[in-house]
Coordinates of N, CA and C in Angstrom, one line a residue:
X227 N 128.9 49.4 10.4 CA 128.7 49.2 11.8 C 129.0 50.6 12.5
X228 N 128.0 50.9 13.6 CA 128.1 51.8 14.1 C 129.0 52.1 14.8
X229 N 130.4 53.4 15.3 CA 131.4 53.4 15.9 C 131.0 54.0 17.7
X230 N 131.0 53.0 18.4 CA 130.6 53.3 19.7 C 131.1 54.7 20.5
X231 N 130.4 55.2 21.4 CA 131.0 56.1 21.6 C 131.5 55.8 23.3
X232 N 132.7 56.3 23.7 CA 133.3 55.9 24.8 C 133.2 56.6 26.1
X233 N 132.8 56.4 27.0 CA 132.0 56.9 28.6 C 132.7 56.2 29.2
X234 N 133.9 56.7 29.5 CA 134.0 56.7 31.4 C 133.5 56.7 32.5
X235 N 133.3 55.7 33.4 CA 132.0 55.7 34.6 C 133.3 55.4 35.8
X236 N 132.9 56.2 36.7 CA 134.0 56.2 37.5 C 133.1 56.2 39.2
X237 N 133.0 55.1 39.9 CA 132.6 54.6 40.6 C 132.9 53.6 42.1
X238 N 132.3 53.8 43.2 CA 132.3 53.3 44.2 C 131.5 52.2 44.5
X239 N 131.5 51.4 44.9 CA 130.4 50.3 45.1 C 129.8 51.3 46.4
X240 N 130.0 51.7 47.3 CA 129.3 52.1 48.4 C 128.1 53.2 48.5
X241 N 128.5 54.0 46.9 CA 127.4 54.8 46.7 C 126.5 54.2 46.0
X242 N 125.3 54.4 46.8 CA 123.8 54.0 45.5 C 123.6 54.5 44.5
X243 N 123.7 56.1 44.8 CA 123.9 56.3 43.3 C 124.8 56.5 42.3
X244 N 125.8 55.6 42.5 CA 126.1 55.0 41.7 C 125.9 53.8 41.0
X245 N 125.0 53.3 41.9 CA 124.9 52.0 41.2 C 123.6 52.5 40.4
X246 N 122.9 53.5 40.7 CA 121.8 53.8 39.9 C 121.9 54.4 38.4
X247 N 123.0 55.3 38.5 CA 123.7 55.7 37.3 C 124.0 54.3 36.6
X248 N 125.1 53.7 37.0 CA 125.6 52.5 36.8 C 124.4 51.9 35.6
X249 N 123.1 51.2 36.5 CA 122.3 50.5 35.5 C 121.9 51.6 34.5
X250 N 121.6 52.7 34.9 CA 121.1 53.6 33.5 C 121.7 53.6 32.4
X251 N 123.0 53.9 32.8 CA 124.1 53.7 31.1 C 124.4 52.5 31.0
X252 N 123.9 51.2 31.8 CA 123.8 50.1 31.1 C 123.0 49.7 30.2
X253 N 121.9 50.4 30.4 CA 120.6 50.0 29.6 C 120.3 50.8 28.5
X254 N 121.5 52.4 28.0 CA 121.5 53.0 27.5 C 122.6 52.4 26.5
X255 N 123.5 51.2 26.6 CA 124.6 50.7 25.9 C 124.3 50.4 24.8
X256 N 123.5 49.9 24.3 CA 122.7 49.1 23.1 C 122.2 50.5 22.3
X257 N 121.0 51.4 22.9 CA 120.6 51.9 21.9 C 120.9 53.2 21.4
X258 N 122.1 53.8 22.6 CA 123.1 54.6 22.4 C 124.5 54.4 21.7
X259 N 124.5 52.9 21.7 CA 125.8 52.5 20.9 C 127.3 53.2 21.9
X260 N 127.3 52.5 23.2 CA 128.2 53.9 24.0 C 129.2 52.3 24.3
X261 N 130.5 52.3 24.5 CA 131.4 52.1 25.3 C 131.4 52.2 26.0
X262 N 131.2 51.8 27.2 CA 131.2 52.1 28.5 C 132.3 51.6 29.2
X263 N 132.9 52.5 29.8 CA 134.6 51.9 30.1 C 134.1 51.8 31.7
X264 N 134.1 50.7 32.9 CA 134.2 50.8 34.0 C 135.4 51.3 35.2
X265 N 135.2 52.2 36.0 CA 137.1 52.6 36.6 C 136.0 52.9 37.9
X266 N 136.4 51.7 38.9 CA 136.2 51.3 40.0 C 137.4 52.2 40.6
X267 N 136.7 53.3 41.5 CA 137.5 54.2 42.0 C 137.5 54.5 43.8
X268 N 138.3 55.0 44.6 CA 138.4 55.3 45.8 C 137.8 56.3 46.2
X269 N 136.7 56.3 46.8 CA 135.2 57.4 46.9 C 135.9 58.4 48.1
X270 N 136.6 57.8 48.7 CA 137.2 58.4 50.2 C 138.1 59.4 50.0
X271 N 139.3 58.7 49.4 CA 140.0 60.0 48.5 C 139.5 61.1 47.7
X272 N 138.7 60.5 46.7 CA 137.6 61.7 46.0 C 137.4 62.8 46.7
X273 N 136.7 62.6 48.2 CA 136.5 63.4 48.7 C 137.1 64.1 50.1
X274 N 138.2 63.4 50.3 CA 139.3 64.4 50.6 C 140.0 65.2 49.5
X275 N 140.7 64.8 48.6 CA 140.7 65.6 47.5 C 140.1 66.9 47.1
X276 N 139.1 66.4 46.9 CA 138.1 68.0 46.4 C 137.1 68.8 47.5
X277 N 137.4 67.5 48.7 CA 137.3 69.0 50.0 C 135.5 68.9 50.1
X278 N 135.1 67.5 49.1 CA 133.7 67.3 49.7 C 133.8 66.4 50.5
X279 N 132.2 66.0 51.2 CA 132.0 65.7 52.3 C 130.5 64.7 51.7
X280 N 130.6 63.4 52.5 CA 129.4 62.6 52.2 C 128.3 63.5 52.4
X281 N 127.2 62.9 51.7 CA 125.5 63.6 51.5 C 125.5 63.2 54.0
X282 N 125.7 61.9 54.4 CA 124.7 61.4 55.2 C 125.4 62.2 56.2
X283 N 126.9 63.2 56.0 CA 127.4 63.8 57.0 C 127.0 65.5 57.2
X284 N 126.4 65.9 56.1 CA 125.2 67.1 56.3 C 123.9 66.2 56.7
X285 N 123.6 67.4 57.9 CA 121.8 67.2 58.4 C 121.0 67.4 57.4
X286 N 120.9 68.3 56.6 CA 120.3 68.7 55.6 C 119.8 67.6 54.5
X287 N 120.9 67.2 54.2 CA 120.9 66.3 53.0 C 120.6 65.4 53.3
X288 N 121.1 64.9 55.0 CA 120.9 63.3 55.4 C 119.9 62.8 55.6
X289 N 118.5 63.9 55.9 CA 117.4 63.7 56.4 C 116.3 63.9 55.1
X290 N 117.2 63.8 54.0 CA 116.0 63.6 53.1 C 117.2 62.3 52.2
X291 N 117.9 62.1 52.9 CA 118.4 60.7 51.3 C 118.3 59.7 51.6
X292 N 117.3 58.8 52.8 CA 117.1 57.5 52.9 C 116.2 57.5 52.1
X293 N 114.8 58.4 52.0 CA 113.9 58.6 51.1 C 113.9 58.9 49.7
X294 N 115.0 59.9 49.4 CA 115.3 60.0 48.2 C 116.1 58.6 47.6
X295 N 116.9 57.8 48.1 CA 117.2 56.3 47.9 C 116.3 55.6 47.1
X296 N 115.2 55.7 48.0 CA 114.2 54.7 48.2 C 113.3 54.9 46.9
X297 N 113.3 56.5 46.4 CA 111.9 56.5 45.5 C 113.0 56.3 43.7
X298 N 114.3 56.7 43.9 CA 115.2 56.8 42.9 C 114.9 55.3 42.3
X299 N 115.3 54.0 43.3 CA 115.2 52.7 43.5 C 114.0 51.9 42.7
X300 N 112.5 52.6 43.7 CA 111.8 52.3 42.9 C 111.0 52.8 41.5
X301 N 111.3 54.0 41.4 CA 111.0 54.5 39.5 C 111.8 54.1 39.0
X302 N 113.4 53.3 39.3 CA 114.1 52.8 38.1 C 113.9 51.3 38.0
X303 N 112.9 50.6 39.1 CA 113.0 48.9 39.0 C 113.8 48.2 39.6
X304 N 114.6 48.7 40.9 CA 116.1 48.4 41.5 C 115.9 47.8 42.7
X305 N 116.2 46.5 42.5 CA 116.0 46.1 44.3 C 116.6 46.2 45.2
X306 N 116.6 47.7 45.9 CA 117.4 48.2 46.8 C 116.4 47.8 48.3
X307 N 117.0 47.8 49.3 CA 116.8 47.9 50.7 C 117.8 48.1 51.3
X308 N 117.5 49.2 52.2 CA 118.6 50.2 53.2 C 118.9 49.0 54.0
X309 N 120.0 49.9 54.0 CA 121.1 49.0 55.3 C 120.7 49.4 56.4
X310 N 121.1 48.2 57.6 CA 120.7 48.3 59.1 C 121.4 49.1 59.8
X311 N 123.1 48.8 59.3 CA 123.8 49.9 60.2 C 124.5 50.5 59.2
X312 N 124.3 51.5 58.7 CA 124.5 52.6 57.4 C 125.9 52.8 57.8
X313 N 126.2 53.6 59.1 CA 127.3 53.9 59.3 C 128.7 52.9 59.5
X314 N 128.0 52.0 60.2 CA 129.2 51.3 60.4 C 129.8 50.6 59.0
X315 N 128.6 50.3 58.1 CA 128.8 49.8 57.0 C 129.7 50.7 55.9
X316 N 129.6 51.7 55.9 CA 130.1 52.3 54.6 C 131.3 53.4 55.4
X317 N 131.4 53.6 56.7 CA 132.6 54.2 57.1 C 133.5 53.5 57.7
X318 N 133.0 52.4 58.6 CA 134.1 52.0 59.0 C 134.3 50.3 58.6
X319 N 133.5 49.7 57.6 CA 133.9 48.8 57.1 C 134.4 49.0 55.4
X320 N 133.8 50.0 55.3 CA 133.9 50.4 53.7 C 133.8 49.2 52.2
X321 N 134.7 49.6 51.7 CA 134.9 48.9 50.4 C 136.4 48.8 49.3
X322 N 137.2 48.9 50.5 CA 138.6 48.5 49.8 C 138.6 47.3 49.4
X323 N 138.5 46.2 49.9 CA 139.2 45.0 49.5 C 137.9 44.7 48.2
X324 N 137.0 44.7 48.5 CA 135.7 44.9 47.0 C 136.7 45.6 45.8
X325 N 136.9 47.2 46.2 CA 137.6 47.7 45.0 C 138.9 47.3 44.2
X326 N 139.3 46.7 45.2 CA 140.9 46.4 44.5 C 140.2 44.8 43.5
X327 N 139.4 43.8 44.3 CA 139.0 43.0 43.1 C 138.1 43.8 41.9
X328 N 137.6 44.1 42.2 CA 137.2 45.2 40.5 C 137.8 46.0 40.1
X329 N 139.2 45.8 40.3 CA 140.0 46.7 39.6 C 140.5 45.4 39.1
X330 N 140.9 44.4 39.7 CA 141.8 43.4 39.4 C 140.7 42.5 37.8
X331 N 139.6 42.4 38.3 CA 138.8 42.4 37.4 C 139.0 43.1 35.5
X332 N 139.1 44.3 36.1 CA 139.0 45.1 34.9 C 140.2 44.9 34.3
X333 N 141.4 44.1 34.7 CA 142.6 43.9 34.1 C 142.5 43.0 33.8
X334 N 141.9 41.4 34.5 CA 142.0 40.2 33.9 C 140.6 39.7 33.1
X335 N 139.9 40.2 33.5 CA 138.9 40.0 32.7 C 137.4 41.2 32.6
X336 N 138.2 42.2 31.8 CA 137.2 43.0 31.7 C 136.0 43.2 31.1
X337 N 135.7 42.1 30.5 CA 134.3 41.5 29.9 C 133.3 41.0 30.9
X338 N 134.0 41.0 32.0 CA 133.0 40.5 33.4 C 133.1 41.7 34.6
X339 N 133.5 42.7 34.1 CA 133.3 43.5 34.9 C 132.2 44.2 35.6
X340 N 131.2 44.5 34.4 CA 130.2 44.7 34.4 C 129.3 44.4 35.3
X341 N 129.3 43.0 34.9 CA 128.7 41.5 36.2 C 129.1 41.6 37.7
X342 N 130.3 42.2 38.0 CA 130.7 41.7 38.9 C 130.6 42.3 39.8
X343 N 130.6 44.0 39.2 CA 130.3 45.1 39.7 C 128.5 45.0 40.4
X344 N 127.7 44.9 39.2 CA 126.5 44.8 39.5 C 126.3 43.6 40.6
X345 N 126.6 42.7 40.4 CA 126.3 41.3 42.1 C 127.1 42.3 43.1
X346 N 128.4 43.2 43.2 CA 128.7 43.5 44.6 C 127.5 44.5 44.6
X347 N 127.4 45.6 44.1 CA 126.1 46.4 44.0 C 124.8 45.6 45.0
X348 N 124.2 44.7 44.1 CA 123.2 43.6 45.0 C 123.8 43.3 46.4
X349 N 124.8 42.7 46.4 CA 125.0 41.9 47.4 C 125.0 43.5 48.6
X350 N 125.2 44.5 48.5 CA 125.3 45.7 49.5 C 123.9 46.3 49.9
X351 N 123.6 46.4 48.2 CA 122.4 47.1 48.8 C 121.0 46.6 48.1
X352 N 121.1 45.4 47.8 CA 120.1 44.6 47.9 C 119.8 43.8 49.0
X353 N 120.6 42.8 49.4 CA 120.9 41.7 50.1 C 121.6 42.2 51.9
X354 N 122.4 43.6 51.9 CA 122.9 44.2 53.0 C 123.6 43.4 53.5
X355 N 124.7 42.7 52.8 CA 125.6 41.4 53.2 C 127.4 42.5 52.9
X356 N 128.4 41.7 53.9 CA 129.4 42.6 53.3 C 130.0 42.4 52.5
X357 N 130.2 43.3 51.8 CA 131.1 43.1 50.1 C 132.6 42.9 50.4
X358 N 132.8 42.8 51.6 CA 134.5 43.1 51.5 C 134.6 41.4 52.2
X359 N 134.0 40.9 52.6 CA 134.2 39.6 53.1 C 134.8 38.5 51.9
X360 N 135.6 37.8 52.0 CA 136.1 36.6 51.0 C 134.9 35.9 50.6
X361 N 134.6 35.0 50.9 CA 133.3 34.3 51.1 C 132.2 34.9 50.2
X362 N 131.7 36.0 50.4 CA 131.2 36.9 49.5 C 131.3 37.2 48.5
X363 N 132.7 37.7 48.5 CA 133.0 38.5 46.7 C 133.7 37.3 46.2
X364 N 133.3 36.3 46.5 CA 133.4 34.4 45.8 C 132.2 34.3 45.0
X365 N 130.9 34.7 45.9 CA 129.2 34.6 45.0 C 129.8 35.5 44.2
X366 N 130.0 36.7 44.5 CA 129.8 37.9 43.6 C 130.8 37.5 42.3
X367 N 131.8 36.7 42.4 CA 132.4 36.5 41.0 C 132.1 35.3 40.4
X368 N 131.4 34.4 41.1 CA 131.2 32.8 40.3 C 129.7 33.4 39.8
X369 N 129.1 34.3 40.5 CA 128.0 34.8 39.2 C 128.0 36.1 38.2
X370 N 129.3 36.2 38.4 CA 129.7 36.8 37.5 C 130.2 36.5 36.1
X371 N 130.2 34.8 36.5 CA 131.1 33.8 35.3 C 132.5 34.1 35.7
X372 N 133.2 34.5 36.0 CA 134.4 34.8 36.2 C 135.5 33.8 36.2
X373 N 136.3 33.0 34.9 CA 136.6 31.8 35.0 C 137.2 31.1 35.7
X374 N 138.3 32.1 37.0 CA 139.4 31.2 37.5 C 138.8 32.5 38.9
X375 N 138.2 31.9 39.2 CA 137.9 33.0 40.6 C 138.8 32.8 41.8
X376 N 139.9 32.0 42.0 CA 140.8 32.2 42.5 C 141.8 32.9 42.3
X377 N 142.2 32.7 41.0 CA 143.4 33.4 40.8 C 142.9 35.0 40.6
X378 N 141.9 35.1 40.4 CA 141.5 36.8 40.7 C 141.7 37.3 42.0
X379 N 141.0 36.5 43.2 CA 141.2 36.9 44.3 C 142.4 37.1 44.9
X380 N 143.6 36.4 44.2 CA 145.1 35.9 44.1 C 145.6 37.8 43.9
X381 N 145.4 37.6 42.1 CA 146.0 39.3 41.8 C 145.1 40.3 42.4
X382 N 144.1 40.2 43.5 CA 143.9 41.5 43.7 C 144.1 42.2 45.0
X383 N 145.2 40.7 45.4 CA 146.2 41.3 46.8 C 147.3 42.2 46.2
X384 N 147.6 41.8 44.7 CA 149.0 42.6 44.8 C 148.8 43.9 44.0
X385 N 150.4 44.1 43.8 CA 150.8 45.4 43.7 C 150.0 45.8 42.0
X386 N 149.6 44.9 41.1 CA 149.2 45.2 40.2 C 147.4 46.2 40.1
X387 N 146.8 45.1 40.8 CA 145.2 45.7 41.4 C 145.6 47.2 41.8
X388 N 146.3 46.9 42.9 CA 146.6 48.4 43.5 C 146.4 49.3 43.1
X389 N 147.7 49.5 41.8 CA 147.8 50.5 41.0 C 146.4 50.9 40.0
X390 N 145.8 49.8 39.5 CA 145.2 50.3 38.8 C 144.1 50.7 39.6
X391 N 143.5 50.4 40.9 CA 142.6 51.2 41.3 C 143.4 52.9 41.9
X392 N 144.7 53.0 42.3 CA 145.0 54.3 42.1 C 144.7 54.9 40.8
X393 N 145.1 54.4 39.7 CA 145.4 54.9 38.6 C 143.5 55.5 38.3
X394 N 143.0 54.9 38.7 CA 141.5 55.1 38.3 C 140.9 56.1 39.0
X395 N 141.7 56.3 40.6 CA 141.4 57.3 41.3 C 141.9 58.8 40.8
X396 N 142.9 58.7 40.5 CA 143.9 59.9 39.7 C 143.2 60.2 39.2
X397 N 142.5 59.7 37.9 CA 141.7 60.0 36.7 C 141.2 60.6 37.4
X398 N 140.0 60.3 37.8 CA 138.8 60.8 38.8 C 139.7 62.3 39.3
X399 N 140.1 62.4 39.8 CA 140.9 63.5 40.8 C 141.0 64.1 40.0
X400 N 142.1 64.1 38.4 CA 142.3 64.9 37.8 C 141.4 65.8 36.8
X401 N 140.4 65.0 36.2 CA 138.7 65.4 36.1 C 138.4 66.2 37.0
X402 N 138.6 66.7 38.3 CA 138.0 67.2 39.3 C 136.4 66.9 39.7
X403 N 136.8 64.9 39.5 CA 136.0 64.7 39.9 C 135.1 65.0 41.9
X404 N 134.1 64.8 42.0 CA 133.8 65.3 43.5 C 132.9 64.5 44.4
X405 N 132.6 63.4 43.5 CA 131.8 62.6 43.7 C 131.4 61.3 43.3
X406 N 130.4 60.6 43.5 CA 129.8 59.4 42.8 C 128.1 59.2 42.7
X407 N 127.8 59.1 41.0 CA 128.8 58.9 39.9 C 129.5 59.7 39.1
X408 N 130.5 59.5 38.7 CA 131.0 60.7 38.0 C 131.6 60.1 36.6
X409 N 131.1 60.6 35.2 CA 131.3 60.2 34.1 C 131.6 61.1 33.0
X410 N 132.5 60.5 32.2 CA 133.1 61.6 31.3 C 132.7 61.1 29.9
X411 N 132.8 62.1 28.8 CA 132.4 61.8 27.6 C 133.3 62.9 26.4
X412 N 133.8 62.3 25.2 CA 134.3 63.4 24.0 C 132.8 63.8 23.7
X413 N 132.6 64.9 23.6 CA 131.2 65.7 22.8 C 132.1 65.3 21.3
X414 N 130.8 64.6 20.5 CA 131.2 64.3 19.0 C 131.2 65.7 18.3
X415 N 130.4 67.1 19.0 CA 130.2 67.4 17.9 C 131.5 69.2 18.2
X416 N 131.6 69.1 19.7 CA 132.8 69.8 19.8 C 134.3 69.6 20.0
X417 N 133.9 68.2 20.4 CA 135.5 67.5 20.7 C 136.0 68.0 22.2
X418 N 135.3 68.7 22.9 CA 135.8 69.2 24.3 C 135.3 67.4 25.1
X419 N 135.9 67.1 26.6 CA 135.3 66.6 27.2 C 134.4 67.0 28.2
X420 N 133.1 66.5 28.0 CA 132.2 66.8 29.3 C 132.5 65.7 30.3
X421 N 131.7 66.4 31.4 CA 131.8 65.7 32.6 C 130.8 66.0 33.5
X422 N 130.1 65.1 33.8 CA 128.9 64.4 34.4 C 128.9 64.3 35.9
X423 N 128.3 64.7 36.8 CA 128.2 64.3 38.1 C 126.7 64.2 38.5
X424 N 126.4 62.2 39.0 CA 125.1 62.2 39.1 C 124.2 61.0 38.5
X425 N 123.4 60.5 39.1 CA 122.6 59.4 38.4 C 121.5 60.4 37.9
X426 N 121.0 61.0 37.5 CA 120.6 61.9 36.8 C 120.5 62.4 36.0
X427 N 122.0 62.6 35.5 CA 122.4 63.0 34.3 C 122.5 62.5 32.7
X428 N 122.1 61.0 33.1 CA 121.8 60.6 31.6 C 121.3 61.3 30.6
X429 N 120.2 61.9 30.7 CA 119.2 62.6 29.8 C 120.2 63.4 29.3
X430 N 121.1 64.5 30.3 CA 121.8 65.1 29.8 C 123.3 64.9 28.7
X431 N 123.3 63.4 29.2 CA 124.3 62.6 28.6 C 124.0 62.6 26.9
X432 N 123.0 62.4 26.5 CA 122.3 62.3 25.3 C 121.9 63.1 24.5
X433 N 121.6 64.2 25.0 CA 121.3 65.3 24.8 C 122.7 66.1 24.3
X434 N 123.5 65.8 24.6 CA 125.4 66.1 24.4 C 125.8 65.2 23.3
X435 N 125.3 63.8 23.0 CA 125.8 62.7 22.1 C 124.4 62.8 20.8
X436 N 123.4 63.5 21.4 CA 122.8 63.7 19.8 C 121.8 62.4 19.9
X437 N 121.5 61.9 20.7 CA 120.7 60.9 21.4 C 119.2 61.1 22.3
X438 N 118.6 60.2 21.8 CA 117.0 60.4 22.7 C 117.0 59.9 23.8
X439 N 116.6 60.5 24.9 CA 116.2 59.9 26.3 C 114.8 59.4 26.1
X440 N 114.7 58.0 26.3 CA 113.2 57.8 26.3 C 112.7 56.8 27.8
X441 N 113.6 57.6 28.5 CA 112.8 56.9 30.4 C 113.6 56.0 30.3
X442 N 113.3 55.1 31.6 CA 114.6 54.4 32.5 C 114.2 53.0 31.7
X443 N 113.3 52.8 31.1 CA 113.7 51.2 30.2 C 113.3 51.8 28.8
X444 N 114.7 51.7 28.2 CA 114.6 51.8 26.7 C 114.5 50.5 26.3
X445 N 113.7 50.8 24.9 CA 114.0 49.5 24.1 C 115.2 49.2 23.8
X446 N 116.0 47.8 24.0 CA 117.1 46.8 23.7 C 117.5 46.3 21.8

């Protein structure tokens, strides 16, 4: 049996591209044989930390990434549609109370993380509904399977969730990470760790692991 190799994906629900990275190294799990460890992280700190600044708060950037969204979306198969109110949504309602249940997740049941991650994903920026609402991240975990979806909602008021979504931010920080997505890997064949910033970077991901990129649907 093949011994998987282990990727850290270190992630915001509020970035798309992250969710676009996100499904690429899902769909790369199987024929890359990878581990994919999820660490639902604090995008806000990230970038106080390392002194970056959102893409939509440069002119430059902002006026080309509704459209760059859009065409990423559709060459990978992803049912995204832009939000109505961009800003109010992702600055001033954000995505704490989302994060700390996917963190709480990845403690109590990290075999659904995956899932749960991807429905908040949809429910944002497919569906443009808020992720931080109770009510909501209820769908987002009963189709996640998630067995006791109360008592998740339960631990991811407390002090345990907390920590580990700090603990996941740290990581990120101490990576000098800068952004989302941002993913780490041992190179098998140096033993150094690389580090990834980018839904883009798959190819390169592989290319590091001794692995073929063969476009955004590989065979399963």
């Amino acid at each position: 049996m093949a011994v998987r190799t282990p990727v850290k994906f270190y992630y915001d629900i509020l970035s798309p591209y992250a969710w676009f990275g996100f499904e690429a190294l899902c769909r790369y799990k199987k024929p890359w044989d990878l581990d994919l460890q999820l660490k639902p992280m604090n995008l806000g700190i990230i970038m106080k930390e390392s002194g970056n600044t959102p893409p939509g708060m440069n002119p430059s950037k902002g006026s080309m990434l509704a459209r760059d969204v859009q065409r990423v979306s559709e060459m990978m198969d992803l049912p995204y549609n832009p939000l109505e109110h961009f800003a109010k949504t992702v600055f001033i309602r954000g995505s704490l109370t989302t994060l700390k249940t996917l963190a709480a997740c990845q403690i109590m049941y990290p075999d659904r993380l995956e899932e749960m991650t991807r429905q908040s994903w949809l429910g944002l920026y497919s569906r443009d509904i808020d992720i931080t609402d109770k009510g909501n991240i209820i769908q987002f975990a009963t189709a996640a399977n998630i067995p006791d979806v109360d008592q998740l909602l339960a631990f991811s008021l407390g002090n345990e969730a907390r920590q580990q979504l700090i603990t996941n931010t740290n990581e990120a920080v101490e990576s000098k990470c800068f952004g989302a997505p941002w993913f780490t890997v041992t190179n098998p064949k140096t033993g150094r760790r690389e580090k990834f910033f980018g839904s883009d970077r798959i190819e390169m991901l592989g290319w590091v692991l001794g692995k073929e990129y063969v476009g955004h649907h590989p065979p399963q």
